[in-house]
mmCIF file of C-alpha atoms in Angstrom:
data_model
loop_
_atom_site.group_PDB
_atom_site.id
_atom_site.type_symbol
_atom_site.label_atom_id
_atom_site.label_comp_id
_atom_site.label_asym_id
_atom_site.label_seq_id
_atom_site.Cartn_x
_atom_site.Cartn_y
_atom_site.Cartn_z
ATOM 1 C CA UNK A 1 7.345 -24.238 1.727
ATOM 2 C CA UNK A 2 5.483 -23.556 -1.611
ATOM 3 C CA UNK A 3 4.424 -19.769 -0.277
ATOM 4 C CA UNK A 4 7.761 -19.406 1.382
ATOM 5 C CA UNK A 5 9.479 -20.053 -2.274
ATOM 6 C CA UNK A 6 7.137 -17.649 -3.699
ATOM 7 C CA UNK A 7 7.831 -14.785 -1.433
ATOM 8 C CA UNK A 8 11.626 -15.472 -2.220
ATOM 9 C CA UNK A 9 10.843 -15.116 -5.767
ATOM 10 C CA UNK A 10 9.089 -11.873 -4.904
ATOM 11 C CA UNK A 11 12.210 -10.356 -2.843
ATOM 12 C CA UNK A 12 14.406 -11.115 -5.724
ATOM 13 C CA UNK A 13 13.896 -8.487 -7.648
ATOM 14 C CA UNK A 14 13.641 -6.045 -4.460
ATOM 15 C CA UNK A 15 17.186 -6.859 -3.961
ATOM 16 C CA UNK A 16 18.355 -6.446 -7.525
ATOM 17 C CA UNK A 17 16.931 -2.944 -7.426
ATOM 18 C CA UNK A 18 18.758 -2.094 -4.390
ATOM 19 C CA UNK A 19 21.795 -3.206 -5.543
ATOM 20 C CA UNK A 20 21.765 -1.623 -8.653
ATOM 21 C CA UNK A 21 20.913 1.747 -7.499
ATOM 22 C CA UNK A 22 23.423 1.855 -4.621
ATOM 23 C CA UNK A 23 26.764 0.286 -5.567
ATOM 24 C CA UNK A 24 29.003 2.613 -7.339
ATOM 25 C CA UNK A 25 30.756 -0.511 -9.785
ATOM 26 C CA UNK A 26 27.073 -2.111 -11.015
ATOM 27 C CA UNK A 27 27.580 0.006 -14.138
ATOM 28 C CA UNK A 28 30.463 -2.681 -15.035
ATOM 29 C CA UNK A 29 28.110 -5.626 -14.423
ATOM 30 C CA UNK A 30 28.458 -7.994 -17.799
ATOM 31 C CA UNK A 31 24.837 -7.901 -19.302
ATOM 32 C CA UNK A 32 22.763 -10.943 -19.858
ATOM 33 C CA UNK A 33 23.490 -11.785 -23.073
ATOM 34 C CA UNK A 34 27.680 -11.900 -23.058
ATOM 35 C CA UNK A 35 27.501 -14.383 -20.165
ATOM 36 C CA UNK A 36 26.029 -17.757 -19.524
ATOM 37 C CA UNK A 37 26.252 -19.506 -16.209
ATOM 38 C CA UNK A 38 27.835 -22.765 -15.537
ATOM 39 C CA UNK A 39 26.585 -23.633 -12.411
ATOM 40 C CA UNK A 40 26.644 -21.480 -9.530
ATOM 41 C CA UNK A 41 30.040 -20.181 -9.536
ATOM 42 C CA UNK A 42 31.184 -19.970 -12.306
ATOM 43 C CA UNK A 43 30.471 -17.601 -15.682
ATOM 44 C CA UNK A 44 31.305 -18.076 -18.919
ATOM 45 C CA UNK A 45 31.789 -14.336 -20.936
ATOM 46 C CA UNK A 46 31.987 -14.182 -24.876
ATOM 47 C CA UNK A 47 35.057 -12.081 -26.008
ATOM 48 C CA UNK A 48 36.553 -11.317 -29.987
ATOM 49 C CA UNK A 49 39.821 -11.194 -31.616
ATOM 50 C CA UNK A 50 40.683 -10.448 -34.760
ATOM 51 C CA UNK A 51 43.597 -9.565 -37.090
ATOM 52 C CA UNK A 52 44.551 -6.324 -38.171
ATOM 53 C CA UNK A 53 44.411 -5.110 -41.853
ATOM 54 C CA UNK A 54 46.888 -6.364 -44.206
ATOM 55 C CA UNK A 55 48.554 -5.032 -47.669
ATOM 56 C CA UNK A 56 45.952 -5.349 -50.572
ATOM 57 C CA UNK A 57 47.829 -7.376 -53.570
ATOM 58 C CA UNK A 58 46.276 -6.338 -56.765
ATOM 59 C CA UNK A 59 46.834 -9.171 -58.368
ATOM 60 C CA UNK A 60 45.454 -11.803 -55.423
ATOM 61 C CA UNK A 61 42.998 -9.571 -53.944
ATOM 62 C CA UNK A 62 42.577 -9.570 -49.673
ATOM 63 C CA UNK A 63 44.683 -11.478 -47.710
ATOM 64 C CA UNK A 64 42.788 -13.808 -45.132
ATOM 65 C CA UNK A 65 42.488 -12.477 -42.235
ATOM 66 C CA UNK A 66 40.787 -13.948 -39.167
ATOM 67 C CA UNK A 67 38.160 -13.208 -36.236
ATOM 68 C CA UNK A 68 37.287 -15.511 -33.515
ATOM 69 C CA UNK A 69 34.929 -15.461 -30.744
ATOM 70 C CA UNK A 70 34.751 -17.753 -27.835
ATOM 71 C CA UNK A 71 33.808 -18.230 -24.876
ATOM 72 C CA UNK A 72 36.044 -17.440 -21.874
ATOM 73 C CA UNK A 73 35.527 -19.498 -18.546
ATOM 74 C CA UNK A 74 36.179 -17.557 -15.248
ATOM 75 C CA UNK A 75 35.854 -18.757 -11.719
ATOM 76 C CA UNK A 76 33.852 -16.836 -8.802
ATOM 77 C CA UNK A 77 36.330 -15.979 -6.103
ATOM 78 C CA UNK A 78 33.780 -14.871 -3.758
ATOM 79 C CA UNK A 79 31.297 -16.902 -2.433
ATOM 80 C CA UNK A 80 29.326 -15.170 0.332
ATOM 81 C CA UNK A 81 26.255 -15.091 2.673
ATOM 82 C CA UNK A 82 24.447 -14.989 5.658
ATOM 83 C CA UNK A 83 21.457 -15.855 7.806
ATOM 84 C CA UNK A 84 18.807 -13.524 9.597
ATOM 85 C CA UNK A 85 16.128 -14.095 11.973
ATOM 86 C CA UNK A 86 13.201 -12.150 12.450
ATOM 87 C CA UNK A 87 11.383 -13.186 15.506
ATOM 88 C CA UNK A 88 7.232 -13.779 14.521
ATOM 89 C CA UNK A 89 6.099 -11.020 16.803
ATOM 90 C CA UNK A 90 8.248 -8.168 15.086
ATOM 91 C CA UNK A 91 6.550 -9.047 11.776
ATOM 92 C CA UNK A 92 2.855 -8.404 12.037
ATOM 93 C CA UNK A 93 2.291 -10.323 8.929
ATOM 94 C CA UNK A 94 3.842 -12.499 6.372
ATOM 95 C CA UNK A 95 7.309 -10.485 5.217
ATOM 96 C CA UNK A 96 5.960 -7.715 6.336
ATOM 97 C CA UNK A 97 7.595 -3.944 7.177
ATOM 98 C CA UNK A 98 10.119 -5.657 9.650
ATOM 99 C CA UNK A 99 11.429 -8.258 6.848
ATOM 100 C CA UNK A 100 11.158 -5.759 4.289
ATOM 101 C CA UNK A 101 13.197 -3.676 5.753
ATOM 102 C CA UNK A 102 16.157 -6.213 6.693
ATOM 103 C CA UNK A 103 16.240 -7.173 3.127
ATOM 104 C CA UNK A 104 16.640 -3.428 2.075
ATOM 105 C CA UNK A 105 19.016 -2.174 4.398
ATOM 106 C CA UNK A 106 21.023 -5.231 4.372
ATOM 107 C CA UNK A 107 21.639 -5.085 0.495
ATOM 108 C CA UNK A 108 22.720 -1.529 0.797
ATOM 109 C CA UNK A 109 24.268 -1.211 4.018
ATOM 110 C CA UNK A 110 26.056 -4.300 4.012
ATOM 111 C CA UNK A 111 26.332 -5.985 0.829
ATOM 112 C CA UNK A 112 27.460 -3.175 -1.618
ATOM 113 C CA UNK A 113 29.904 -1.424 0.272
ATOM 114 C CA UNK A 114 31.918 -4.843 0.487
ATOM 115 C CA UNK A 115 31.146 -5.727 -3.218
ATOM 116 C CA UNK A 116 32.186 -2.087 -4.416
ATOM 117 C CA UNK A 117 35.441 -1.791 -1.657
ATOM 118 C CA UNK A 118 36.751 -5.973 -3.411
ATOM 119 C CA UNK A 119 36.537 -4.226 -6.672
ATOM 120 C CA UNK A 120 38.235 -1.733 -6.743
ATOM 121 C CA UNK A 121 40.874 -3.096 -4.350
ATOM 122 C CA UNK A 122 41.437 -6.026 -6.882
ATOM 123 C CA UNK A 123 41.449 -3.740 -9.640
ATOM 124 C CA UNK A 124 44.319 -1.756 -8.251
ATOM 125 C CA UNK A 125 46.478 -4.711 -7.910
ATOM 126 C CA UNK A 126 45.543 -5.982 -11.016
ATOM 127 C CA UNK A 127 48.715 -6.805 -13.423
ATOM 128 C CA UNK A 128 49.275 -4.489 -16.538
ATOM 129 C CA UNK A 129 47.435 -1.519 -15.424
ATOM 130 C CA UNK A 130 48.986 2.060 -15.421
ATOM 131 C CA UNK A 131 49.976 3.425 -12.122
ATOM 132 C CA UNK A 132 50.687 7.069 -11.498
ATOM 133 C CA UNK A 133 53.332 7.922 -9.055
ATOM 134 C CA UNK A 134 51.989 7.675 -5.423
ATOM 135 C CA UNK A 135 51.325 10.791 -3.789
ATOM 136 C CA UNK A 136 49.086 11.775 -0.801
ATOM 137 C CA UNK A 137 46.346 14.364 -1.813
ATOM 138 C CA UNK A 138 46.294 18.182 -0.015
ATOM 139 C CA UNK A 139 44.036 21.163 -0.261
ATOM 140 C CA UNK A 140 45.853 22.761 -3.010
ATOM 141 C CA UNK A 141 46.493 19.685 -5.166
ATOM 142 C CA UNK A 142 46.290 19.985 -8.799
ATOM 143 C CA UNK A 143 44.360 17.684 -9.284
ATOM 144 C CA UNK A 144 43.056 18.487 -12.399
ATOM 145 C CA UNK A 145 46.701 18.266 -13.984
ATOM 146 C CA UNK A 146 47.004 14.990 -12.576
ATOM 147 C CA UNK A 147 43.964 13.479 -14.690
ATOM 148 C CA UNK A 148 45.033 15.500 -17.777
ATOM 149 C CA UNK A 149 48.248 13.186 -17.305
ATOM 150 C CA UNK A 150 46.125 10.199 -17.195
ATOM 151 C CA UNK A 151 44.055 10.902 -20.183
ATOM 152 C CA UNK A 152 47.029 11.596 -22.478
ATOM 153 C CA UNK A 153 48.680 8.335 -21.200
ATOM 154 C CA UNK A 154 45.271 6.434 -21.718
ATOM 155 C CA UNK A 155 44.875 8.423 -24.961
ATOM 156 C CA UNK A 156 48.683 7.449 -25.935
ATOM 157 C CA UNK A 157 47.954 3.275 -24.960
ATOM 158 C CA UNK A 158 44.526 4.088 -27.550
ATOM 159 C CA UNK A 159 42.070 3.638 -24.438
ATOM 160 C CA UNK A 160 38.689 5.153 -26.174
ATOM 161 C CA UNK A 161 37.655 8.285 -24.561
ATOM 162 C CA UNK A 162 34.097 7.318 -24.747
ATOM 163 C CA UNK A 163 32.888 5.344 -22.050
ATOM 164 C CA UNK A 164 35.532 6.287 -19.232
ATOM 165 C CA UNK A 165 34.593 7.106 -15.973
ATOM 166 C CA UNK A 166 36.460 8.630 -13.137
ATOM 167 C CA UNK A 167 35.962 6.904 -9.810
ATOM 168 C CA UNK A 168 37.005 9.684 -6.932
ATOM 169 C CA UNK A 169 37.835 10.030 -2.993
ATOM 170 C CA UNK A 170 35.878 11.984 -1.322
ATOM 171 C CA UNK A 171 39.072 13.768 -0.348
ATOM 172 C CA UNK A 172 40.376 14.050 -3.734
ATOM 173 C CA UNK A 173 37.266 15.299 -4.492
ATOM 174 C CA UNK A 174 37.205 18.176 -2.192
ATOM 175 C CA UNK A 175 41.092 19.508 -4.182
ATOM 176 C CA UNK A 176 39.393 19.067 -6.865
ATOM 177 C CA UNK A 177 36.605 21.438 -6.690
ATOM 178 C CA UNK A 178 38.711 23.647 -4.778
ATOM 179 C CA UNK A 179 41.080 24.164 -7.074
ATOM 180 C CA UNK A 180 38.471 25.002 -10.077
ATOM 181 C CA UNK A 181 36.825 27.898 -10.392
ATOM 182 C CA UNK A 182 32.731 27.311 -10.729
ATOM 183 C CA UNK A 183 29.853 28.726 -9.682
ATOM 184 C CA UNK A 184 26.110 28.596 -10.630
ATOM 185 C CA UNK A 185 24.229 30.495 -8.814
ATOM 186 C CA UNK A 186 20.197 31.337 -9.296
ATOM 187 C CA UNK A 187 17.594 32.144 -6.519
ATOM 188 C CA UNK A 188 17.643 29.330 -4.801
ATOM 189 C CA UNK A 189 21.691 29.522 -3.785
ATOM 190 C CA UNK A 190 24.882 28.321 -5.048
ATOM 191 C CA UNK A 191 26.028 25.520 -7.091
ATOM 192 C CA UNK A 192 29.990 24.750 -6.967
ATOM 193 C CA UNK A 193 29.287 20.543 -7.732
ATOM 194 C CA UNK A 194 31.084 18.957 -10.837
ATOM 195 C CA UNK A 195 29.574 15.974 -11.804
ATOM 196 C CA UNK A 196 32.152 15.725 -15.011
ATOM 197 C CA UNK A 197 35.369 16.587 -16.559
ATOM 198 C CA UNK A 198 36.191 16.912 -19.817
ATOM 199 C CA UNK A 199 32.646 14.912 -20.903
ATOM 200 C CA UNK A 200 34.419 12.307 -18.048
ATOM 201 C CA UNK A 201 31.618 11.393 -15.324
ATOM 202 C CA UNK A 202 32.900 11.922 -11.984
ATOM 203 C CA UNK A 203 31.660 9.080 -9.237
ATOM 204 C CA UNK A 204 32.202 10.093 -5.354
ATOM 205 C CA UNK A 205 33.778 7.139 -3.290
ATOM 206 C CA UNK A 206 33.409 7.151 0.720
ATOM 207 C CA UNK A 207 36.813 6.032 1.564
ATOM 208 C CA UNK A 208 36.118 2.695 3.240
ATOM 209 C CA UNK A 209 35.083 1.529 -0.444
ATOM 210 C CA UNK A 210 38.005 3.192 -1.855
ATOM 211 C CA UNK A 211 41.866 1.048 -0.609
ATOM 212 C CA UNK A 212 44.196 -0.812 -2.880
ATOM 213 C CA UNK A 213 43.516 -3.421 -0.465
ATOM 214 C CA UNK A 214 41.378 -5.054 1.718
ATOM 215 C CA UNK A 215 40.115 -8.053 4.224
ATOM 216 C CA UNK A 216 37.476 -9.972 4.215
ATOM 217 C CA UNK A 217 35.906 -11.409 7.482
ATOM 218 C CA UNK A 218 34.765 -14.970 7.967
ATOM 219 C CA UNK A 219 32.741 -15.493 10.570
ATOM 220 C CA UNK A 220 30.522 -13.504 12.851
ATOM 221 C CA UNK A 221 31.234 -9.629 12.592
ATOM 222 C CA UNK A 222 29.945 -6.619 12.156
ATOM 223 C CA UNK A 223 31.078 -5.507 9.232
ATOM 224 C CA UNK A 224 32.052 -7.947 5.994
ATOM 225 C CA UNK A 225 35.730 -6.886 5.429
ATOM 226 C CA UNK A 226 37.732 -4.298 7.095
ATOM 227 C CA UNK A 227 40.807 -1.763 5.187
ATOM 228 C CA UNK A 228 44.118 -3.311 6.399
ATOM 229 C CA UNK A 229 46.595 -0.887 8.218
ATOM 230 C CA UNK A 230 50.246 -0.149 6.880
ATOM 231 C CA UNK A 231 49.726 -2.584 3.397
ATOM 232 C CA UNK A 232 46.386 -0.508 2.386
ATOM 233 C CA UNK A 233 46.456 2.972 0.594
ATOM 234 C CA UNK A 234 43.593 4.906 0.285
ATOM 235 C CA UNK A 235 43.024 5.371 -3.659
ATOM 236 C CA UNK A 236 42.886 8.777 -4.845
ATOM 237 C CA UNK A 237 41.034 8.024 -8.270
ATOM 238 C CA UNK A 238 40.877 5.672 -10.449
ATOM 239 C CA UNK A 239 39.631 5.922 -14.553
ATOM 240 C CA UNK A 240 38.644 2.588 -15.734
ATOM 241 C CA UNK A 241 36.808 2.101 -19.156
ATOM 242 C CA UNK A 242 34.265 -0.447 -19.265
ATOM 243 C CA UNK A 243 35.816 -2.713 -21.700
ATOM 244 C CA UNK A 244 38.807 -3.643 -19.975
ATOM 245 C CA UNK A 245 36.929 -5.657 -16.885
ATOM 246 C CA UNK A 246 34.917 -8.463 -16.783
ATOM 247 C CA UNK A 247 32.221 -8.041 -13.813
ATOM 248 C CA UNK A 248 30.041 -10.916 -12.820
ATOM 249 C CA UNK A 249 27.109 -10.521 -9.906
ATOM 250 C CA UNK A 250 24.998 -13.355 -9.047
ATOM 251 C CA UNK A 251 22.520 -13.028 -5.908
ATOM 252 C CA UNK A 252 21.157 -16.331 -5.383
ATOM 253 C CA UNK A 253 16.909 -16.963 -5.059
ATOM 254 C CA UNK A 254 16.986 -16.070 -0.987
ATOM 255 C CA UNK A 255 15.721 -18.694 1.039
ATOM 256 C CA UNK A 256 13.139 -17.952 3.163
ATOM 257 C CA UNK A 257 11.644 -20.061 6.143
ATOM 258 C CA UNK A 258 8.478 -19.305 7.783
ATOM 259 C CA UNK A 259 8.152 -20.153 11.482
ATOM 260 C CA UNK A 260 6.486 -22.928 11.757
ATOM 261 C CA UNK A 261 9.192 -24.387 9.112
ATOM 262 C CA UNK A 262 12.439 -22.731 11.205
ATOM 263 C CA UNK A 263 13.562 -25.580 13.703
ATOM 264 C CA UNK A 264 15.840 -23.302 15.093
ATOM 265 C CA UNK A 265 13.609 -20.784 16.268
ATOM 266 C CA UNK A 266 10.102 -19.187 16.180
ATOM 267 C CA UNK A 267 11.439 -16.602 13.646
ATOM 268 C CA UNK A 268 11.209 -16.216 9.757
ATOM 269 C CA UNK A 269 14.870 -16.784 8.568
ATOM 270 C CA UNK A 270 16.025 -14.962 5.720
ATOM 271 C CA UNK A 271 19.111 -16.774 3.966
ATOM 272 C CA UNK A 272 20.888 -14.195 1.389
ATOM 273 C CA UNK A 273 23.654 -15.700 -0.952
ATOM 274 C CA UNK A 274 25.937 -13.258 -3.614
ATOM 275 C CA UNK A 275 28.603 -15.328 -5.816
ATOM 276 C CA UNK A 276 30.647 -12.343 -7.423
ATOM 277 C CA UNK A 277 33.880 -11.301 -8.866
ATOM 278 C CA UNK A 278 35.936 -8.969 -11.276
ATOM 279 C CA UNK A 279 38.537 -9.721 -13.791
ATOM 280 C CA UNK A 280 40.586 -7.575 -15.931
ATOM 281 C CA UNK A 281 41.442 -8.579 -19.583
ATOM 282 C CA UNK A 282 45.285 -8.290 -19.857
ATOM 283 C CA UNK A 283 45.196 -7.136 -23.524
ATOM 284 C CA UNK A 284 42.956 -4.583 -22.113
ATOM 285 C CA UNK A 285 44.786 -3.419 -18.654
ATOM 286 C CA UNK A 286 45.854 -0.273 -20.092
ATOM 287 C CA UNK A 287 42.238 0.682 -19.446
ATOM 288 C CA UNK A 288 42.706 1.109 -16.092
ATOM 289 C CA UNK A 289 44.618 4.015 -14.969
ATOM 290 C CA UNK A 290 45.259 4.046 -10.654
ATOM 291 C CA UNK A 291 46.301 6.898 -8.651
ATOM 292 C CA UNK A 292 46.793 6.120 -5.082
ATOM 293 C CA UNK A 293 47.956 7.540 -2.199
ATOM 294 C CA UNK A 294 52.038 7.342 -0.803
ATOM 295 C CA UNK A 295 51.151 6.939 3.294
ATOM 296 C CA UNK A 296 49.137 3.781 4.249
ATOM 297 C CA UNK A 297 46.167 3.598 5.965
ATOM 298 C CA UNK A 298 46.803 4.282 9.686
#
């Protein structure tokens, strides 16, 4: 078992990378150093408070004022795995191609489409954030105009400019650029992509990540979760700023069994465990600003 813990040690970072690079919500992730783990699910996060400035008297100087910092205690909704087999003849040697693969393809096949389509469906039902009116999204949407409303609403609630980031369908998307007038074009073609707006960085959604609501599967399936029909909406964007969610992503070590260990069969098994969750600050809602769309999924 001594090799088979090192070669889970190895994998580890493998499937860090992988989920880093592919899911669309990492960038929220709480770093290292605000969080400290108190046993496997559940996170502790450092926040601040403090008072607001207060009339100088001239005669007694400052008035006290005070900060605090603590740490905050949140619980990991989701607690979720899953066991592979790969059968000893389809890996020529020890976690070879074959298990390197399944490790890969799992993390970003499998893994971060659920992670990404939980977060932003619990985000959009989260309490105190602003909600635009609902409205399905056409060819000749302004869609522009409707994120100029957002901003000056976010603006208004003193949501920092700096840092936001606008999370977009793929449909919404398409208005978008439609209805905006760009073009680059040098030797090698035409360039009509917008990648920002308004110094805002623009992040593509497919739509099965992308529904104020989903449901998880227990149990044997296919696919992790699946987009409710008639009490999910498809989300047309969504501007969140980082400081108004807490986002906590723990894979566990994998557990790896070699076949001569594997009682079950005369296959490596490949155990893969993810406690995660997302939680919104209510003094700091107003930093989340949904747009979603009026007919349900069908």
């Amino acid at each position: 078992m001594a090799n088979s813990i090192a070669l889970a040690q190895k994998f580890q970072p493998l499937l860090d990378e992988v989920y880093k690079r592919e899911s669309l919500t990492s960038i929220f992730d709480v770093t290292a150093a605000r969080m400290n783990f108190v046993g496997a699910d559940t996170v502790k996060v450092f926040k601040t408070d403090m008072d607001g400035l207060a009339d100088y008297d001239r005669n007694g100087g400052f008035k006290s004022g005070s900060v605090t910092g603590a740490w905050e205690t949140f619980k990991l909704s989701q607690d979720r795995g899953v066991s592979f087999m790969v059968d000893r003849m389809d890996n020529e040697e020890t976690l070879g191609m074959a298990f390197g693969t399944l490790a890969g393809e799992f993390i970003r096949t499998k893994v971060v489409p659920e992670l990404d389509a939980y977060r932003f469906s619990k985000l959009a039902g989260a309490t105190g954030i602003t909600k635009a009116t609902a409205a399905d999204i056409a060819a000749d949407t302004d869609v522009a105009a409707m994120i100029d409303t957002a901003l000056a609403e976010m603006g208004d609630n003193e949501v920092p400019r700096e840092g936001l980031v606008c999370f977009m369908s793929e449909k919404t998307y398409s208005a978008f650029k439609g209805n905006i007038t760009r073009y680059l074009a040098n030797e090698n073609g035409v360039n009509r992509e917008i990648n920002s707006y308004n110094g805002i960085p623009i992040v593509r959604v497919p739509k099965n990540r992308f529904n104020t609501g989903i449901t998880l599967n227990d149990g044997e399936s296919k696919f992790g979760y699946e987009i409710p029909k008639t009490t999910s909406f498809p989300i047309n964007f969504m501007l969140i700023h980082p400081s108004a969610v807490t986002q906590v992503t723990k894979h566990a070590l994998p557990r790896i069994f070699d076949p001569d260990t594997n009682q079950k069969a005369d296959a490596w098994q490949f155990d893969y465990r993810v406690y995660h969750d997302i939680f919104t600050f209510e003094k700091k809602a107003n930093g989340i600003y949904l747009s979603a769309a009026a007919t349900a999924n069908a």
